[in-house]
Coordinates of C-alpha atoms in Angstrom, one line a residue:
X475 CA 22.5 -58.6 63.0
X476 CA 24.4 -61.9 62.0
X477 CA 28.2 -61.6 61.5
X478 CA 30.0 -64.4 59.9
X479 CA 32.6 -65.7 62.4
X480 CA 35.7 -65.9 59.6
X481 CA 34.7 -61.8 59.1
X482 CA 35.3 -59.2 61.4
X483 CA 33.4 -56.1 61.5
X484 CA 35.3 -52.8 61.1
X485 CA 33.8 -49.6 61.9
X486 CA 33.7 -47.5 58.5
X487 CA 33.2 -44.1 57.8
X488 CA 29.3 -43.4 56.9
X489 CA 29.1 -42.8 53.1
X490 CA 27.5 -39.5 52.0
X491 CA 24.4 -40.6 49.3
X492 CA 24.7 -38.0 46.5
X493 CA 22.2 -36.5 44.2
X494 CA 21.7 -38.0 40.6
X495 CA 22.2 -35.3 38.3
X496 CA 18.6 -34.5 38.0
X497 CA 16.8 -31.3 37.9
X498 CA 15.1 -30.0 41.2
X499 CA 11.5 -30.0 41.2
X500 CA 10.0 -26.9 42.7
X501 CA 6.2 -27.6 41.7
X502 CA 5.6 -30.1 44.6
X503 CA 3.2 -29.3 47.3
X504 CA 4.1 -26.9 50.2
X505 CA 3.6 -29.0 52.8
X506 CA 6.0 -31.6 51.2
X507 CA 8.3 -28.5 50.1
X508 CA 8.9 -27.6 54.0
X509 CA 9.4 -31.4 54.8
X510 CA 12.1 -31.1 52.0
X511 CA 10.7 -34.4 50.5
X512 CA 9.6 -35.5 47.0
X513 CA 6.0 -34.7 46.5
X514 CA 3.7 -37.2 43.9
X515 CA 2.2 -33.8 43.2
X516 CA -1.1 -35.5 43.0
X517 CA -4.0 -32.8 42.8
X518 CA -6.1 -31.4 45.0
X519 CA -4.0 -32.8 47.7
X520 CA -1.1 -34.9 47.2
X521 CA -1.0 -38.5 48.4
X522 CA 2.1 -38.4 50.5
X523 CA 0.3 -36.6 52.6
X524 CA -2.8 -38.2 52.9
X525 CA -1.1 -41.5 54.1
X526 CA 0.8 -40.1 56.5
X527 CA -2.6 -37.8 57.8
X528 CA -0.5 -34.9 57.4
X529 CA -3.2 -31.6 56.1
X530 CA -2.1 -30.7 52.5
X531 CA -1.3 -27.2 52.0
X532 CA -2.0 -27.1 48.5
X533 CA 0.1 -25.9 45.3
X534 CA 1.4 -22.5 44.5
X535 CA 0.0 -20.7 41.7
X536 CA 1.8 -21.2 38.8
X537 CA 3.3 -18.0 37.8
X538 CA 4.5 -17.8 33.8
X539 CA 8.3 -18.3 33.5
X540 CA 10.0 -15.5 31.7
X541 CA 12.1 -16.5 29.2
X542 CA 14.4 -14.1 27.6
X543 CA 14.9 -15.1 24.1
X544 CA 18.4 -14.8 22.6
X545 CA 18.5 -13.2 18.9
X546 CA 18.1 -15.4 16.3
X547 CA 21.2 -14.7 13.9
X548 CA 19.1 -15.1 10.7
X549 CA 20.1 -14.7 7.1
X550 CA 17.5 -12.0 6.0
X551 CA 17.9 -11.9 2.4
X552 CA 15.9 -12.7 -0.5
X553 CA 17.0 -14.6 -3.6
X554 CA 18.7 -13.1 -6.5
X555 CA 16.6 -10.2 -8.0
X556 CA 18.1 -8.7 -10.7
X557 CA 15.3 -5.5 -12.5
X558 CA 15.6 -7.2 -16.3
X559 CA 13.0 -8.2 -18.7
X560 CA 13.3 -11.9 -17.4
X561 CA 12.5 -10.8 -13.5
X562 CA 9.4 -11.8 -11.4
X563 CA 9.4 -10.6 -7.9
X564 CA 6.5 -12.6 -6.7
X565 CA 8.9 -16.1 -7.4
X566 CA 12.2 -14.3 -6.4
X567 CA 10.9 -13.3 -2.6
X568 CA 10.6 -15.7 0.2
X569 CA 7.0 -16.0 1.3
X570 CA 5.4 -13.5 4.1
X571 CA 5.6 -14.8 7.6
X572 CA 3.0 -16.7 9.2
X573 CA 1.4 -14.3 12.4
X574 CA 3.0 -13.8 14.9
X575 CA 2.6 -16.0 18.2
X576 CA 2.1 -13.5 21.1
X577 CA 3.8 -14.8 24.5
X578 CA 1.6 -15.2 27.6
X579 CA 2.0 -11.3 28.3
X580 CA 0.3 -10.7 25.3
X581 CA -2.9 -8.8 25.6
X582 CA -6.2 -9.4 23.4
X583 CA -5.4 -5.9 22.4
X584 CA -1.9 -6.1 21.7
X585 CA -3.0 -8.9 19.6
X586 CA -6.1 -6.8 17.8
X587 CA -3.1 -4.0 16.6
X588 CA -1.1 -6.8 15.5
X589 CA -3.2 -8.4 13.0
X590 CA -4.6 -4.6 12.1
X591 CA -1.0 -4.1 11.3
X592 CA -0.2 -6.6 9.3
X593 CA -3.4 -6.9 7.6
X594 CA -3.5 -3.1 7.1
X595 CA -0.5 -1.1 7.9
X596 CA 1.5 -2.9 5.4
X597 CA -0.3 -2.7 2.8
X598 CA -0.3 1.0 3.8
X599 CA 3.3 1.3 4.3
X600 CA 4.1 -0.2 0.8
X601 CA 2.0 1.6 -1.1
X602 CA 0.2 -1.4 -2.5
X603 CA 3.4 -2.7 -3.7
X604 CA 4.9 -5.5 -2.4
X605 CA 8.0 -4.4 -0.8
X606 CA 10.3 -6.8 0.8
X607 CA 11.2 -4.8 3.1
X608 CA 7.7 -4.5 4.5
X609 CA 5.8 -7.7 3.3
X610 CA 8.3 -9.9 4.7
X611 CA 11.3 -8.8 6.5
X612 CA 9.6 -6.7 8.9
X613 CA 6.8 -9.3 9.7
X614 CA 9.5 -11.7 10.4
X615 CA 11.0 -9.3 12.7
X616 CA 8.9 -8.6 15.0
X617 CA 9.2 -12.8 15.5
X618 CA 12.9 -11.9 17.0
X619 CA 12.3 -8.3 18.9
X620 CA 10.2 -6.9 20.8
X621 CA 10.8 -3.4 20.2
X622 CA 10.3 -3.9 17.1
X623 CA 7.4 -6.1 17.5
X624 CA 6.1 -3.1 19.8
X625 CA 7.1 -0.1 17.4
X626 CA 4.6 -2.0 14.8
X627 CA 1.9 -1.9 17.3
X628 CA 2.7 1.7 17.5
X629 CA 2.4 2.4 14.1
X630 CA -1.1 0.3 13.9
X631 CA -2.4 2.5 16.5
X632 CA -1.3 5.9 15.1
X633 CA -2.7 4.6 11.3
X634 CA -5.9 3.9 13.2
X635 CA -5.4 7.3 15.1
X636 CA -5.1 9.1 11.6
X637 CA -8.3 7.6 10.2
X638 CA -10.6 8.3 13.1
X639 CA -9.4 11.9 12.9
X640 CA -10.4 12.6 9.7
X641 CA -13.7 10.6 10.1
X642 CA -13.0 7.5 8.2
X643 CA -14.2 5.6 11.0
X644 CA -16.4 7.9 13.3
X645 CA -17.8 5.3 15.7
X646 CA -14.6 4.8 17.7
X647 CA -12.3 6.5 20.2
X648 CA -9.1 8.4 18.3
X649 CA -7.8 9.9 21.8
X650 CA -7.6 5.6 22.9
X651 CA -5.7 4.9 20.1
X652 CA -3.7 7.7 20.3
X653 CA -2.8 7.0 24.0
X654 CA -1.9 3.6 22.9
X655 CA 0.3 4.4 20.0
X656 CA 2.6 6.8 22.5
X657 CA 2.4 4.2 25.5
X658 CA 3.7 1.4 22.9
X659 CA 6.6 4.1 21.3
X660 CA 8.0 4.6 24.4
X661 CA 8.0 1.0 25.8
X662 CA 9.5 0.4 22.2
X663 CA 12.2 3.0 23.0
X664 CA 12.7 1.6 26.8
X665 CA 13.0 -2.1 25.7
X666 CA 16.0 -0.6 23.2
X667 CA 18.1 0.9 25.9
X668 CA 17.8 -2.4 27.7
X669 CA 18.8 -4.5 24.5
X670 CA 21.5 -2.1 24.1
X671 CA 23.0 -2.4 27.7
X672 CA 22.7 -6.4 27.6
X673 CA 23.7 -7.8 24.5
X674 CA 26.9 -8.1 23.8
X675 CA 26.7 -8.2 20.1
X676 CA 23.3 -6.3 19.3
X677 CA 22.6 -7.0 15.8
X678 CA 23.2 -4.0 14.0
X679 CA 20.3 -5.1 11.1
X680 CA 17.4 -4.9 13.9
X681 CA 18.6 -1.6 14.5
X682 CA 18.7 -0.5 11.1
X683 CA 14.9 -1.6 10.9
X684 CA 13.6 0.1 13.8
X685 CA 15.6 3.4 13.0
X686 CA 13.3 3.3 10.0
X687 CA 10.1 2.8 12.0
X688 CA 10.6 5.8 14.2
X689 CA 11.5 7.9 11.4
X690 CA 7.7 7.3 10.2
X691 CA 6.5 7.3 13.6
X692 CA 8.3 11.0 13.6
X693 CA 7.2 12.2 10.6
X694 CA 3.3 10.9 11.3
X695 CA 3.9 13.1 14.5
X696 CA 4.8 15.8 12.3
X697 CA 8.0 16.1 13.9
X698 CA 10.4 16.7 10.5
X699 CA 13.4 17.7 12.6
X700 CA 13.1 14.7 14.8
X701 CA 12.1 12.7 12.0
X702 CA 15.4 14.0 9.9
X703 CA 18.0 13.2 12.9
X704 CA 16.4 9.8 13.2
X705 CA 17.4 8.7 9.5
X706 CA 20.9 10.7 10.1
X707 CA 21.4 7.6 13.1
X708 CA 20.4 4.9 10.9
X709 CA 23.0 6.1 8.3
X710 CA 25.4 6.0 11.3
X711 CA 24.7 2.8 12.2
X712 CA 24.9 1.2 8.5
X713 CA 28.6 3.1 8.3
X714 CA 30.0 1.4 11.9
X715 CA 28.6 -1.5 10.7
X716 CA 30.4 -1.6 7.8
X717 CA 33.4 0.4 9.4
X718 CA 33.3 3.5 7.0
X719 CA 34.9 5.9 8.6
X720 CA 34.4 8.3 6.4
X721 CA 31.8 11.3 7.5
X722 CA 30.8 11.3 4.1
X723 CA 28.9 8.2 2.6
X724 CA 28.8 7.5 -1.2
X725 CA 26.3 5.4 -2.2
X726 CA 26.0 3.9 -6.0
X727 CA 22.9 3.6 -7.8
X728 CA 21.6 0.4 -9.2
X729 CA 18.4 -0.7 -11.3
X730 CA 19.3 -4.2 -9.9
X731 CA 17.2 -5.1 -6.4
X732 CA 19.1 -5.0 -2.8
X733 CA 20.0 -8.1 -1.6
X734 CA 20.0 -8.1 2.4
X735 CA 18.2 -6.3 5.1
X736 CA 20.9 -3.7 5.7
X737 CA 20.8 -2.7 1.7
X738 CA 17.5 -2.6 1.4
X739 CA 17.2 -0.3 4.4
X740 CA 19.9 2.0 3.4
X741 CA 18.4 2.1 -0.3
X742 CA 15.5 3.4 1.0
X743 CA 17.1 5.9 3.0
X744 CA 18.7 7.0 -0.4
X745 CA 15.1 7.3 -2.0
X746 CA 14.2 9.5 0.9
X747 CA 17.8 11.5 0.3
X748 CA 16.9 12.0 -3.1
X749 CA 13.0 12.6 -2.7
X750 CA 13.4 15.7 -0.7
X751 CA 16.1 15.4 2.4
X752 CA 18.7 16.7 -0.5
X753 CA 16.6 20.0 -1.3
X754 CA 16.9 21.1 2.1
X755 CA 20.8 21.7 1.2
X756 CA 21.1 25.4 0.4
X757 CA 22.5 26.5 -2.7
X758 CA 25.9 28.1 -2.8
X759 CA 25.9 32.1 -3.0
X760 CA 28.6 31.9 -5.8
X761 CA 27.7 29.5 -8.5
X762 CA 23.9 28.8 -7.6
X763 CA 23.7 26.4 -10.6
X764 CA 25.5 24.4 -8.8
X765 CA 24.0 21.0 -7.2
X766 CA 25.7 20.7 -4.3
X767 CA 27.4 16.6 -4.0
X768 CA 26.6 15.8 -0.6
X769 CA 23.4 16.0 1.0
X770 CA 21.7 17.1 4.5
X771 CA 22.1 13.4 5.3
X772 CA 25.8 13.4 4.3
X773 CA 25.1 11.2 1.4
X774 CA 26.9 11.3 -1.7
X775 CA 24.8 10.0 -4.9
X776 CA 26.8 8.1 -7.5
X777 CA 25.1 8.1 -10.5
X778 CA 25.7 6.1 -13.8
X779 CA 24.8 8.1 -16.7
X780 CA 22.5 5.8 -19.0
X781 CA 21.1 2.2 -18.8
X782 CA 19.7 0.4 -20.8
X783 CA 15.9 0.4 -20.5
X784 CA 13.5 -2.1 -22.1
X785 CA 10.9 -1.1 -24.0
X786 CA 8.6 -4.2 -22.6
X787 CA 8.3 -5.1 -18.6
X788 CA 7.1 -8.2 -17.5
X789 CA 5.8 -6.5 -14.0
X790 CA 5.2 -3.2 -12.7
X791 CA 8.0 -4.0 -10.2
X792 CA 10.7 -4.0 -12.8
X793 CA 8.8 -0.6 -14.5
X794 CA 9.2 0.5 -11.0
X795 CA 12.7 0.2 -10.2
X796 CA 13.6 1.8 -14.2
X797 CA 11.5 5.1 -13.5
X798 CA 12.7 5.5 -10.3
X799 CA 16.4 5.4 -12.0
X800 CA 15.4 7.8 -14.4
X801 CA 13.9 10.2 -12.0
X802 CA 16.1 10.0 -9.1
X803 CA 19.2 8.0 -9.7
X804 CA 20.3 8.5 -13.3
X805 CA 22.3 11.5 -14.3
X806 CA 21.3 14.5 -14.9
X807 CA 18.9 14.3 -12.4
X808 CA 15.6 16.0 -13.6
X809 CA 13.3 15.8 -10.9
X810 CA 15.6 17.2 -8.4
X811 CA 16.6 19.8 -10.5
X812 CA 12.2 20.7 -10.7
X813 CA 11.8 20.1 -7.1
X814 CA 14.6 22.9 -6.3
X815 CA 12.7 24.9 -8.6
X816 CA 9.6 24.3 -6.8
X817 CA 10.7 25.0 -3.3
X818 CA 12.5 28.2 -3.8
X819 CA 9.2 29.9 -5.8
X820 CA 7.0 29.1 -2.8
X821 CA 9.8 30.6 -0.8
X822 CA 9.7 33.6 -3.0
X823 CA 5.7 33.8 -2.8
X824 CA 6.0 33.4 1.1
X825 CA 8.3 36.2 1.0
X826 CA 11.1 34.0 2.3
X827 CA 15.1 34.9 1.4
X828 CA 16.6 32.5 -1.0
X829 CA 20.2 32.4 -2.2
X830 CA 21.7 33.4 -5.5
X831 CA 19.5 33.6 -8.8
X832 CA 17.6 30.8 -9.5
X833 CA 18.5 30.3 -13.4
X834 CA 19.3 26.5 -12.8
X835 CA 21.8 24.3 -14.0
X836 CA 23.1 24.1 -17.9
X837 CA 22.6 20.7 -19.1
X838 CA 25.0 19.5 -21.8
X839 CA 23.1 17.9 -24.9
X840 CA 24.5 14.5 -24.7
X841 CA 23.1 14.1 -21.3
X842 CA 19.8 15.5 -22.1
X843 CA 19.8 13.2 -25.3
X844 CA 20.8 9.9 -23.1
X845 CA 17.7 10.2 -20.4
X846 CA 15.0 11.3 -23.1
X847 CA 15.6 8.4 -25.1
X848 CA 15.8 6.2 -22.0
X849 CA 12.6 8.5 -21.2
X850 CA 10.8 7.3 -24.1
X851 CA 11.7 3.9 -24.5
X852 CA 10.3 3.5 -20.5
X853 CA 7.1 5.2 -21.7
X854 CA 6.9 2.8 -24.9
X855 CA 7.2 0.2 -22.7
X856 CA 4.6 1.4 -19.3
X857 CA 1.9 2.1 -22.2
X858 CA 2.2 -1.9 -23.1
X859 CA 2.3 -3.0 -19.6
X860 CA -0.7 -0.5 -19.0
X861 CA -2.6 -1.9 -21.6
X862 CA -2.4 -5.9 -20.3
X863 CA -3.1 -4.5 -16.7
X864 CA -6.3 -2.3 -17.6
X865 CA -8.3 -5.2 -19.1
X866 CA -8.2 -6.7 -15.5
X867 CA -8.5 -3.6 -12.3
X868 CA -6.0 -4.9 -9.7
X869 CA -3.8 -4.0 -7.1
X870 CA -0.5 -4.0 -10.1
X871 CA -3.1 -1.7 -12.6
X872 CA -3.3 1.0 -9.7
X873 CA 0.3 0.7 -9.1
X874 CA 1.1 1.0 -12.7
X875 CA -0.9 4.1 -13.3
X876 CA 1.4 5.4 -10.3
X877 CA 4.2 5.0 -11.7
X878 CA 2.8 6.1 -15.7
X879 CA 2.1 9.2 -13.6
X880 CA 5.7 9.7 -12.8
X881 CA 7.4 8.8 -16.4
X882 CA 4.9 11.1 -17.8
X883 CA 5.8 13.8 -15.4
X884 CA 9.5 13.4 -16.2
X885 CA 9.0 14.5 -19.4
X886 CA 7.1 17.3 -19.0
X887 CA 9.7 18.6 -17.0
X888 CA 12.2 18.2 -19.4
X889 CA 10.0 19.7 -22.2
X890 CA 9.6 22.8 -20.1
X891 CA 13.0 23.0 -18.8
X892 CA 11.8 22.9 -15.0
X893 CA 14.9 23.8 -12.8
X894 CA 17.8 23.5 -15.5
X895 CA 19.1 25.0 -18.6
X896 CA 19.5 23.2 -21.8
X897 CA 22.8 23.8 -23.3
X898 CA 21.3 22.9 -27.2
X899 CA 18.8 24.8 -29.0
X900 CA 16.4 22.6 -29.7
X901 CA 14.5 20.2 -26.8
X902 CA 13.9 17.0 -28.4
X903 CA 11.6 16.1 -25.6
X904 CA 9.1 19.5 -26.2
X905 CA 9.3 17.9 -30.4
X906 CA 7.8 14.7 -28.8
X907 CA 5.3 15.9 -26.7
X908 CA 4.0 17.8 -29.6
X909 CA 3.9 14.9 -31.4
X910 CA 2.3 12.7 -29.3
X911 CA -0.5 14.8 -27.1
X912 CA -0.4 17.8 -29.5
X913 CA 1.1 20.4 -27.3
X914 CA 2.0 20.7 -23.4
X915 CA -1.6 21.4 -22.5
X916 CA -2.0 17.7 -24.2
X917 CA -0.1 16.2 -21.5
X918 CA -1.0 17.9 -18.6
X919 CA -4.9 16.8 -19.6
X920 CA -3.6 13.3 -19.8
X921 CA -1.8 13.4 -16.3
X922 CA -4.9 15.1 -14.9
X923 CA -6.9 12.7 -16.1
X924 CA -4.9 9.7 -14.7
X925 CA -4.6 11.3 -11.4
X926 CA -8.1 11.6 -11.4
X927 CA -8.7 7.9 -11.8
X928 CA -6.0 7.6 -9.2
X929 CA -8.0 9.6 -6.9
X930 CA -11.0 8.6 -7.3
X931 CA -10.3 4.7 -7.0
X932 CA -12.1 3.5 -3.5
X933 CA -8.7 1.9 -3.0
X934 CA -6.6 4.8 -3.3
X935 CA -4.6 4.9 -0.3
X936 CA -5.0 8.5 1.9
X937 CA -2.6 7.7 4.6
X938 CA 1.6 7.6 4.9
X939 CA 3.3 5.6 2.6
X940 CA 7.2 5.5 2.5
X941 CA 7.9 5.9 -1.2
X942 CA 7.6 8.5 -3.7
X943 CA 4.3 9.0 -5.7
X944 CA 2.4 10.9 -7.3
X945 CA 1.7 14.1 -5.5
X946 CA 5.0 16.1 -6.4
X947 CA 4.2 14.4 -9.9
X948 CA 1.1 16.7 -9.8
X949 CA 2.2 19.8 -8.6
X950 CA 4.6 19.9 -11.7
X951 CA 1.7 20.7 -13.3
X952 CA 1.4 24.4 -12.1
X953 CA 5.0 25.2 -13.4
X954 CA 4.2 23.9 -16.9
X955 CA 1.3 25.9 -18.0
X956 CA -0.8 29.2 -16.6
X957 CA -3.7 28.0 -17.9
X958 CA -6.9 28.9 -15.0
X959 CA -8.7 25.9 -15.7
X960 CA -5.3 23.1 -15.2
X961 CA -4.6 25.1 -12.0
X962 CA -8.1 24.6 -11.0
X963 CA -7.7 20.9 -11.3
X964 CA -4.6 20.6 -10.0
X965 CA -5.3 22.0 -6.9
X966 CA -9.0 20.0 -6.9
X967 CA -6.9 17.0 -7.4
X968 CA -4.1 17.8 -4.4
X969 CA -7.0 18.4 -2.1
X970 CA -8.6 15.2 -2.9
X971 CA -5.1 13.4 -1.6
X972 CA -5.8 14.7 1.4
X973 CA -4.4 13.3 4.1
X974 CA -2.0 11.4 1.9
X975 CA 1.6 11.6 2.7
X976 CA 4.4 10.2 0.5
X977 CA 8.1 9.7 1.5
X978 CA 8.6 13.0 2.9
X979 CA 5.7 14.9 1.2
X980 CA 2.7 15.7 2.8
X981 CA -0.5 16.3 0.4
X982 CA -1.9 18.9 2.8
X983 CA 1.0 20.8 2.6
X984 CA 1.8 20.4 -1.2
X985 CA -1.8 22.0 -1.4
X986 CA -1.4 25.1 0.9
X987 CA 1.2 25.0 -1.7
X988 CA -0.4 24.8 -5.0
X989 CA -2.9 27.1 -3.8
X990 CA -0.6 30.1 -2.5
X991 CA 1.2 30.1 -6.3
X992 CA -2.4 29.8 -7.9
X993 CA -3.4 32.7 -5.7
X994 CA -0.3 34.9 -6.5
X995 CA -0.3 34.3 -10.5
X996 CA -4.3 35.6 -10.2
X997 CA -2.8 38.7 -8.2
X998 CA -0.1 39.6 -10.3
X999 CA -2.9 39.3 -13.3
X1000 CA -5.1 41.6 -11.4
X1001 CA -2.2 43.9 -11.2

C-alpha cells in the first residue's frame, strides 16, 4: 500500500460495521444458516453454495405462522329503526356478511359446519325472520372470535344432530355429529378462559353474544337449569358493563328496534324473561293475585300502558314488534297472566302443590279497554297485511300467519278471562268475538285452521328457534272451550310440531301437556 509522503499513517481504532435496520431473514438454506451468511435462497439448492462446491442442505419446511389477531373494536349497530308505518327493515339493516375466510387450521369439515350454519342454522335460529341479531351481527362475529366462530360450529352440529335423530336425514351418522358438536363446545369454552386471562380489555359485547349461544346450546341439551344460569351471567355482564349496581335490573319496553349489539342481546333476554323465565317465580301465599315485579332473572319489566297501533303495516316486521308489545310488554299483561294459569292446572293435574288460590288478578276496565282496542286495531291491520302477502306464498306470508296466530290468541284470552279477573261487567272483547266468528268456538276453528296451514307448510320449521311462536298460542285453546273435537285437534296439531322448540317452550312437552288435561277432563266426565 502507497502512502503519500506529506501524510502520515496513524493507527486507528477498527470501526465496528453495523446492521441496517432490516428484518432478519430466517427462510435461507441450512447450510448457509450455520455459515451465518445471506442465502439467495434459490430452490432446490441455493447458488451460494453451488459456487463455492459446498453440498446444500436444503430448506426447512415451512411451518404456518400463528398469528393472534387483536379484536377488532367494531361499531356493531344498525341504522335507525324506528317500528312505525314508514319502517322497512330490509333498507334499515346493514347487509349479511360475506363467508367467513377459515385460517390455515381450518379443516374441510370445520368449513362444511360453517356454511351448514349459516345457510341453515340461521335461518333456523330466526325463525324465518330476519333478525339482526342473527342474520348479521353474529355472522360478522365469528370474523373477530373464535369462540364464537367455534360455538356456531357447535350449534351446526347439534341442528344436524337433532335432525338425524328424528329421521329427517336417515343416511348419516347422528353419534359423529354429536361428538363434534361437544368437542367444538368445549374448545369454545377453553378458548374463553384464555381470551379472558389475556386481554386486557375483553370486549364485553362478544361476551354478551356467546352467553346467548350457550344458553341454546343448554337448552338443545335439555339442560333448563344450566340453560337458566347461563342467561342469569349474560344479564351480569350487560349490568358491569354498564356499571349498574343494582341486583335488580329494570328494563323499559319499547315498540321502537334496539340499536347496538348489547341492546339487542339484552332485549332478547327480556323476551325470554317474559316468555316463560318469569312464570317460574312462585306466587306469594298472601295475595296470590299478585304478579310479582321482579323475575327469576332479577329483571324488572317497565311497561307503558297504551301505544299507539296502526291499523296498516308496511311489513310483517313492524306487525311483529306491535304484537309482541301487546302480548308481552304492554300493561296489563295478558299472556302472562294465561300462561300462569296454564302452568299451575298441569301442576294441579300432576298432583303437584301450588300456592294460594288461583283466582287471578282483577283487571281495572280502563286497562282492559286500552289493550282491546289496541287488540283490534293490530288485528284490523294483520288481516290487510295478510291479504297482500297470501296472493304471493313466501317466507314474510308464513311469518305473518305466525304472528295472526298470536293477535288472534290474545284475544281469546281476553274474551275468556284466562288467568285474570275483569273488574267491569261486561267484556267488550267476548261482544267482538261474537261479532266477528260468531261465538268462541268461531275463533278457536279459525286458529286451528291457521295452525294447520302452519303445520302443514313443507317449510315449517321443527327445530329450536329463539323467539316466541305459536305453540303456547295453541295450547290456549284447551282452556277456552271443552269441546272433544277442538281438544282433539289441538293436541293433533301440538304433536305435529314435534320436535319444535320456541324460546323456552318445547312442543314435545307442551303435548305431554295438552294431552294429560285432555285426559283428566275425559275422567272427571266419566266420573
Amino acid at each position: 500500500m502507497q502512502v503519500s509522503p506529506n501524510r502520515s499513517v496513524v493507527d486507528r481504532p477498527k470501526q465496528v460495521r453495523r446492521r441496517f435496520g432490516l428484518p432478519k431473514v430466517r427462510t435461507g438454506c441450512k447450510t448457509c444458516k450455520r455459515r451465518h451468511i445471506k442465502c439467495d435462497e434459490m430452490k432446490p439448492s441455493c447458488q451460494r453454495c453451488t459456487k463455492l462446491g459446498i453440498e446444500c442442505d436444503g430448506y426447512d419446511e415451512k411451518k404456518p405462522a400463528v398469528v393472534i389477531k387483536k379484536p377488532v373494536q367494531r361499531e356493531l349497530r344498525p341504522k335507525g329503526c324506528k317500528a312505525t308505518k314508514d319502517s322497512n327493515t330490509g333498507d334499515s339493516l346493514p347487509p349479511i356478511p360475506a363467508p367467513i375466510a377459515y385460517n390455515p387450521g381450518g379443516s374441510p369439515e370445520d368449513l362444511q359446519y360453517f356454511q351448514y350454519f349459516q345457510q341453515v342454522s340461521v335461518n333456523e335460529l330466526s325463525g324465518g325472520w330476519h333478525e339482526p341479531l342473527w342474520n348479521t351481527y353474529l355472522l360478522q362475529a365469528c370474523h373477530e372470535m373464535p369462540f364464537i366462530q367455534d360455538m356456531a360450529l357447535a350449534l351446526a352440529a347439534q341442528g344436524r344432530f337433532e335432525r338425524l335423530k328424528h329421521g329427517i336425514h336417515p343416511f348419516e351418522t347422528a353419534h359423529q355429529r354429536r361428538i363434534y358438536a361437544m368437542k367444538k363446545y368445549s374448545k369454545s369454552l377453553a378458548e374463553i378462559r384464555r381470551y379472558l386471562a389475556s386481554a386486557s380489555q375483553p370486549d364485553v359485547r362478544m361476551f354478551l353474544l356467546v352467553s346467548l349461544l350457550i344458553y341454546i346450546f343448554e337448552f338443545k341439551q335439555g339442560n333448563m337449569e344450566t340453560a337458566v344460569r347461563q342467561v342469569r351471567s349474560t344479564l351480569a355482564l350487560f349490568k358491569n358493563m354498564r356499571s349498574i349496581k343494582s341486583s335488580v335490573y329494570v328494563y323499559n319496553h319499547h315498540v321502537r328496534c334496539p340499536e347496538t349489539l348489547e341492546d339487542v342481546i339484552v332485549d332478547m333476554v327480556a323476551r325470554l324473561d317474559k316468555q316463560g323465565f318469569l312464570l317460574q317465580a312462585k306466587q306469594p301465599s298472601t295475595k296470590a293475585e299478585r304478579i310479582p315485579d321482579v323475575s327469576v332473572l332479577g329483571m324488572s319489566h317497565q311497561n307503558p300502558e297504551s301505544t299507539d297501533v296502526p291499523t296498516d303495516f308496511p311489513n310483517v316486521f313492524v306487525a311483529r314488534r306491535y304484537i309482541s308489545f301487546i302480548q308481552y310488554w304492554g300493561r296489563p299483561n295478558f299472556a302472562s297472566d294465561a300462561v300462569k294459569h296454564i302452568l299451575r292446572h298441569v301442576q294441579k293435574v300432576q298432583g303437584k302443590t301450588v300456592d294460594g288460590p288461583d283466582s287471578g288478578r282483577i283487571v281495572s276496565a280502563r286497562e282492559f279497554s286500552n289493550r282491546f282496542l289496541e287488540t283490534k286495531q293490530w288485528l284490523t291491520g294483520i288481516e290487510k297485511l295478510f291479504q297482500r302477502l297470501q296472493t304471493l306464498p313466501s317466507s314474510d306470508y308464513r311469518c305473518a300467519l305466525s304472528v295472526k296466530i298470536q293477535g288472534l290468541a290474545t284475544l281469546l284470552v281476553m274474551a275468556c278471562g284466562i288467568g285474570f279477573r275483569l273488574e267491569a261487567r261486561t267484556n267488550i272483547a267476548l261482544q267482538e268475538v261474537h261479532t266477528k266468528y260468531g261465538s268462541v268456538r268461531g275463533l278457536c276453528e279459525e286458529m286451528l285452521r291457521l295452525g294447520r296451514m302452519a303445520v302443514d307448510d313443507p317449510a315449517f320449521l321443527r327445530c329450536y328457534v329463539f323467539d316466541f311462536g305459536i305453540i303456547v298460542c295453541i295450547l290456549v285453546i284447551l282452556f277456552a272451550t271443552n269441546d272433544p273435537d277442538l281438544e282433539k285437534q289441538t293436541v293433533k296439531i301440538l304433536r305435529d310440531m314435534r320436535p319444535r322448540k320456541e324460546g323456552v317452550w318445547d312442543s314435545c312437552v307442551v303435548t305431554v301437556m295438552a294431552e294429560t288435561i285432555v285426559r283428566s277432563r275425559s275422567t272427571m266426565q266419566m266420573l
